[in-house]
Amino acid sequence: MSEFKVTLNWKAESEDFTYPNYSRTHLWTFGGGIHVQASAAPEYVGKAELVNPEEAFLASLSSCHLLTFLAIASFRKFKVTTYTDNPVALVEKNESGKMFVSKAYLRPKVEFSGVNLPDENKIKEMHEKAHMECFISNSVLTEVFVKPAD
């Protein structure tokens, strides 16, 4: 078993605590000491220039898939030279009318080098295995679709 911790800090910036006016800016501090300023998404009165929870959620899904894919490729003796993803998440209402991240589309583009190169079927199989083994994908209700980029 592994345990992970973060610290989240928020402080009021004014006396006005009405919905449109209170600050959504807060600080995430990760175990290694990295600090990230975060906010709500602009649609929810946040700051566009700061990371928001929806983007962070999508980044964690994509990052977990990447790391799992790299491990699988390494064990199979395929040398990955670049991996790029431009994922997209959709937020909508569920059957109960609650907002949730309903779908995430991962669109990885992977390049390999060396003498042992996987064919398209092997790459697809590795992406499927990475999706099945990814800790984050296994932890959420969001439908995750992996469609390697062309």
PDB file of C-alpha atoms in Angstrom:
ATOM      1  CA  MET A   1       0.000   0.000   0.000  1.00  0.00           C
ATOM      2  CA  SER A   2       1.118   3.552  -0.719  1.00  0.00           C
ATOM      3  CA  GLU A   3      -0.055   6.764   0.892  1.00  0.00           C
ATOM      4  CA  PHE A   4       0.005  10.204  -0.712  1.00  0.00           C
ATOM      5  CA  LYS A   5      -0.597  13.586   0.898  1.00  0.00           C
ATOM      6  CA  VAL A   6      -1.045  17.158  -0.259  1.00  0.00           C
ATOM      7  CA  THR A   7      -1.770  20.349   1.619  1.00  0.00           C
ATOM      8  CA  LEU A   8      -4.403  22.775   0.376  1.00  0.00           C
ATOM      9  CA  ASN A   9      -4.600  26.349   1.704  1.00  0.00           C
ATOM     10  CA  TRP A  10      -7.202  29.031   1.012  1.00  0.00           C
ATOM     11  CA  LYS A  11      -7.678  32.372   2.743  1.00  0.00           C
ATOM     12  CA  ALA A  12     -10.306  35.064   2.264  1.00  0.00           C
ATOM     13  CA  GLU A  13      -8.937  38.087   0.404  1.00  0.00           C
ATOM     14  CA  SER A  14     -11.770  40.460   1.328  1.00  0.00           C
ATOM     15  CA  GLU A  15     -14.723  40.864   3.664  1.00  0.00           C
ATOM     16  CA  ASP A  16     -17.135  40.251   0.765  1.00  0.00           C
ATOM     17  CA  PHE A  17     -17.989  36.556   0.905  1.00  0.00           C
ATOM     18  CA  THR A  18     -20.837  36.632  -1.606  1.00  0.00           C
ATOM     19  CA  TYR A  19     -20.761  33.950  -4.300  1.00  0.00           C
ATOM     20  CA  PRO A  20     -19.530  36.027  -7.234  1.00  0.00           C
ATOM     21  CA  ASN A  21     -16.951  37.917  -5.189  1.00  0.00           C
ATOM     22  CA  TYR A  22     -14.949  35.609  -2.941  1.00  0.00           C
ATOM     23  CA  SER A  23     -11.581  34.470  -4.226  1.00  0.00           C
ATOM     24  CA  ARG A  24     -11.268  30.988  -5.658  1.00  0.00           C
ATOM     25  CA  THR A  25      -7.452  31.133  -5.627  1.00  0.00           C
ATOM     26  CA  HIS A  26      -5.806  28.612  -3.347  1.00  0.00           C
ATOM     27  CA  LEU A  27      -2.466  26.834  -2.998  1.00  0.00           C
ATOM     28  CA  TRP A  28      -1.662  23.166  -3.460  1.00  0.00           C
ATOM     29  CA  THR A  29       1.531  21.951  -1.808  1.00  0.00           C
ATOM     30  CA  PHE A  30       2.759  18.522  -2.831  1.00  0.00           C
ATOM     31  CA  GLY A  31       4.969  16.103  -0.916  1.00  0.00           C
ATOM     32  CA  GLY A  32       8.132  17.100  -2.765  1.00  0.00           C
ATOM     33  CA  GLY A  33       7.606  20.743  -1.840  1.00  0.00           C
ATOM     34  CA  ILE A  34       6.160  21.909  -5.151  1.00  0.00           C
ATOM     35  CA  HIS A  35       3.599  24.707  -4.795  1.00  0.00           C
ATOM     36  CA  VAL A  36       0.874  25.225  -7.392  1.00  0.00           C
ATOM     37  CA  GLN A  37      -1.583  28.100  -7.394  1.00  0.00           C
ATOM     38  CA  ALA A  38      -5.020  26.856  -8.314  1.00  0.00           C
ATOM     39  CA  SER A  39      -8.461  28.321  -8.839  1.00  0.00           C
ATOM     40  CA  ALA A  40     -11.888  27.341 -10.046  1.00  0.00           C
ATOM     41  CA  ALA A  41     -12.386  27.059 -13.786  1.00  0.00           C
ATOM     42  CA  PRO A  42     -13.383  30.377 -15.403  1.00  0.00           C
ATOM     43  CA  GLU A  43     -16.916  29.001 -15.875  1.00  0.00           C
ATOM     44  CA  TYR A  44     -17.163  28.905 -12.072  1.00  0.00           C
ATOM     45  CA  VAL A  45     -15.748  32.394 -11.427  1.00  0.00           C
ATOM     46  CA  GLY A  46     -12.118  31.258 -11.307  1.00  0.00           C
ATOM     47  CA  LYS A  47      -8.948  32.544 -12.906  1.00  0.00           C
ATOM     48  CA  ALA A  48      -8.137  31.172 -16.358  1.00  0.00           C
ATOM     49  CA  GLU A  49      -4.387  31.634 -15.818  1.00  0.00           C
ATOM     50  CA  LEU A  50      -4.357  29.182 -12.890  1.00  0.00           C
ATOM     51  CA  VAL A  51      -4.787  25.418 -12.942  1.00  0.00           C
ATOM     52  CA  ASN A  52      -8.258  24.254 -11.949  1.00  0.00           C
ATOM     53  CA  PRO A  53      -9.394  20.939 -10.431  1.00  0.00           C
ATOM     54  CA  GLU A  54     -10.910  19.729 -13.704  1.00  0.00           C
ATOM     55  CA  GLU A  55      -7.632  20.287 -15.575  1.00  0.00           C
ATOM     56  CA  ALA A  56      -5.665  18.685 -12.739  1.00  0.00           C
ATOM     57  CA  PHE A  57      -7.981  15.668 -12.806  1.00  0.00           C
ATOM     58  CA  LEU A  58      -7.496  15.308 -16.557  1.00  0.00           C
ATOM     59  CA  ALA A  59      -3.733  15.762 -16.217  1.00  0.00           C
ATOM     60  CA  SER A  60      -3.604  13.029 -13.566  1.00  0.00           C
ATOM     61  CA  LEU A  61      -5.504  10.603 -15.833  1.00  0.00           C
ATOM     62  CA  SER A  62      -3.224  11.379 -18.765  1.00  0.00           C
ATOM     63  CA  SER A  63      -0.066  11.258 -16.649  1.00  0.00           C
ATOM     64  CA  CYS A  64      -1.010   7.930 -15.077  1.00  0.00           C
ATOM     65  CA  HIS A  65      -1.711   6.461 -18.524  1.00  0.00           C
ATOM     66  CA  LEU A  66       1.650   7.762 -19.775  1.00  0.00           C
ATOM     67  CA  LEU A  67       3.593   6.288 -16.858  1.00  0.00           C
ATOM     68  CA  THR A  68       1.812   2.945 -17.101  1.00  0.00           C
ATOM     69  CA  PHE A  69       2.331   2.838 -20.879  1.00  0.00           C
ATOM     70  CA  LEU A  70       6.058   3.583 -20.477  1.00  0.00           C
ATOM     71  CA  ALA A  71       6.425   0.763 -17.943  1.00  0.00           C
ATOM     72  CA  ILE A  72       4.673  -1.698 -20.264  1.00  0.00           C
ATOM     73  CA  ALA A  73       6.783  -0.632 -23.261  1.00  0.00           C
ATOM     74  CA  SER A  74       9.969  -0.915 -21.218  1.00  0.00           C
ATOM     75  CA  PHE A  75       9.144  -4.420 -19.989  1.00  0.00           C
ATOM     76  CA  ARG A  76       8.433  -5.430 -23.608  1.00  0.00           C
ATOM     77  CA  LYS A  77      11.782  -3.978 -24.741  1.00  0.00           C
ATOM     78  CA  PHE A  78      10.250  -1.214 -26.885  1.00  0.00           C
ATOM     79  CA  LYS A  79      12.168   2.073 -26.684  1.00  0.00           C
ATOM     80  CA  VAL A  80       9.822   5.070 -26.437  1.00  0.00           C
ATOM     81  CA  THR A  81      11.459   8.310 -27.558  1.00  0.00           C
ATOM     82  CA  THR A  82       8.521  10.742 -27.309  1.00  0.00           C
ATOM     83  CA  TYR A  83       5.005  10.652 -25.894  1.00  0.00           C
ATOM     84  CA  THR A  84       2.591  13.557 -26.307  1.00  0.00           C
ATOM     85  CA  ASP A  85      -1.030  13.737 -25.263  1.00  0.00           C
ATOM     86  CA  ASN A  86      -3.665  16.432 -25.739  1.00  0.00           C
ATOM     87  CA  PRO A  87      -6.489  15.060 -23.600  1.00  0.00           C
ATOM     88  CA  VAL A  88      -9.964  16.552 -23.338  1.00  0.00           C
ATOM     89  CA  ALA A  89     -12.516  16.140 -20.536  1.00  0.00           C
ATOM     90  CA  LEU A  90     -16.259  16.768 -20.649  1.00  0.00           C
ATOM     91  CA  VAL A  91     -18.182  18.032 -17.633  1.00  0.00           C
ATOM     92  CA  GLU A  92     -21.930  17.517 -17.687  1.00  0.00           C
ATOM     93  CA  LYS A  93     -24.832  16.516 -15.456  1.00  0.00           C
ATOM     94  CA  ASN A  94     -25.360  12.912 -14.404  1.00  0.00           C
ATOM     95  CA  GLU A  95     -28.751  11.180 -14.020  1.00  0.00           C
ATOM     96  CA  SER A  96     -29.201  12.887 -10.640  1.00  0.00           C
ATOM     97  CA  GLY A  97     -28.524  16.330 -12.082  1.00  0.00           C
ATOM     98  CA  LYS A  98     -25.071  16.559 -10.448  1.00  0.00           C
ATOM     99  CA  MET A  99     -22.140  17.935 -12.426  1.00  0.00           C
ATOM    100  CA  PHE A 100     -19.303  15.458 -13.015  1.00  0.00           C
ATOM    101  CA  VAL A 101     -16.449  14.724 -15.371  1.00  0.00           C
ATOM    102  CA  SER A 102     -18.333  12.282 -17.570  1.00  0.00           C
ATOM    103  CA  LYS A 103     -15.762  11.496 -20.223  1.00  0.00           C
ATOM    104  CA  ALA A 104     -12.064  11.896 -20.757  1.00  0.00           C
ATOM    105  CA  TYR A 105     -10.466  11.450 -24.141  1.00  0.00           C
ATOM    106  CA  LEU A 106      -6.765  10.624 -24.096  1.00  0.00           C
ATOM    107  CA  ARG A 107      -5.106  11.107 -27.476  1.00  0.00           C
ATOM    108  CA  PRO A 108      -1.510   9.965 -27.055  1.00  0.00           C
ATOM    109  CA  LYS A 109       1.023  10.133 -29.834  1.00  0.00           C
ATOM    110  CA  VAL A 110       3.990   7.848 -29.206  1.00  0.00           C
ATOM    111  CA  GLU A 111       7.223   7.515 -31.147  1.00  0.00           C
ATOM    112  CA  PHE A 112       9.625   4.619 -30.830  1.00  0.00           C
ATOM    113  CA  SER A 113      13.201   4.004 -31.927  1.00  0.00           C
ATOM    114  CA  GLY A 114      15.591   1.083 -32.121  1.00  0.00           C
ATOM    115  CA  VAL A 115      15.428  -2.281 -33.808  1.00  0.00           C
ATOM    116  CA  ASN A 116      12.451  -3.603 -31.850  1.00  0.00           C
ATOM    117  CA  LEU A 117       9.509  -1.516 -33.083  1.00  0.00           C
ATOM    118  CA  PRO A 118       5.896  -2.348 -32.182  1.00  0.00           C
ATOM    119  CA  ASP A 119       3.266  -2.540 -34.908  1.00  0.00           C
ATOM    120  CA  GLU A 120      -0.084  -0.730 -34.615  1.00  0.00           C
ATOM    121  CA  ASN A 121      -1.739  -3.764 -32.990  1.00  0.00           C
ATOM    122  CA  LYS A 122       0.973  -3.977 -30.302  1.00  0.00           C
ATOM    123  CA  ILE A 123       0.678  -0.238 -29.618  1.00  0.00           C
ATOM    124  CA  LYS A 124      -3.109  -0.542 -29.298  1.00  0.00           C
ATOM    125  CA  GLU A 125      -2.694  -3.527 -26.970  1.00  0.00           C
ATOM    126  CA  MET A 126      -0.207  -1.599 -24.800  1.00  0.00           C
ATOM    127  CA  HIS A 127      -2.630   1.358 -24.557  1.00  0.00           C
ATOM    128  CA  GLU A 128      -5.460  -0.995 -23.566  1.00  0.00           C
ATOM    129  CA  LYS A 129      -3.284  -2.617 -20.900  1.00  0.00           C
ATOM    130  CA  ALA A 130      -2.116   0.801 -19.667  1.00  0.00           C
ATOM    131  CA  HIS A 131      -5.735   1.893 -19.329  1.00  0.00           C
ATOM    132  CA  MET A 132      -6.652  -1.269 -17.421  1.00  0.00           C
ATOM    133  CA  GLU A 133      -3.660  -0.942 -15.078  1.00  0.00           C
ATOM    134  CA  CYS A 134      -3.690   2.837 -14.492  1.00  0.00           C
ATOM    135  CA  PHE A 135      -4.341   3.579 -10.807  1.00  0.00           C
ATOM    136  CA  ILE A 136      -6.249   6.767 -11.548  1.00  0.00           C
ATOM    137  CA  SER A 137      -8.497   5.238 -14.236  1.00  0.00           C
ATOM    138  CA  ASN A 138      -9.296   2.433 -11.813  1.00  0.00           C
ATOM    139  CA  SER A 139     -10.334   5.020  -9.204  1.00  0.00           C
ATOM    140  CA  VAL A 140     -12.959   7.042 -11.078  1.00  0.00           C
ATOM    141  CA  LEU A 141     -16.421   6.792 -12.608  1.00  0.00           C
ATOM    142  CA  THR A 142     -15.382   8.843 -15.645  1.00  0.00           C
ATOM    143  CA  GLU A 143     -15.440   6.971 -18.927  1.00  0.00           C
ATOM    144  CA  VAL A 144     -11.894   7.115 -20.291  1.00  0.00           C
ATOM    145  CA  PHE A 145     -11.333   6.659 -24.016  1.00  0.00           C
ATOM    146  CA  VAL A 146      -7.843   6.156 -25.411  1.00  0.00           C
ATOM    147  CA  LYS A 147      -7.494   6.966 -29.083  1.00  0.00           C
ATOM    148  CA  PRO A 148      -3.857   7.287 -30.120  1.00  0.00           C
ATOM    149  CA  ALA A 149      -3.266  10.361 -32.250  1.00  0.00           C
ATOM    150  CA  ASP A 150      -2.647   9.908 -35.941  1.00  0.00           C
TER     151      ASP A 150
END
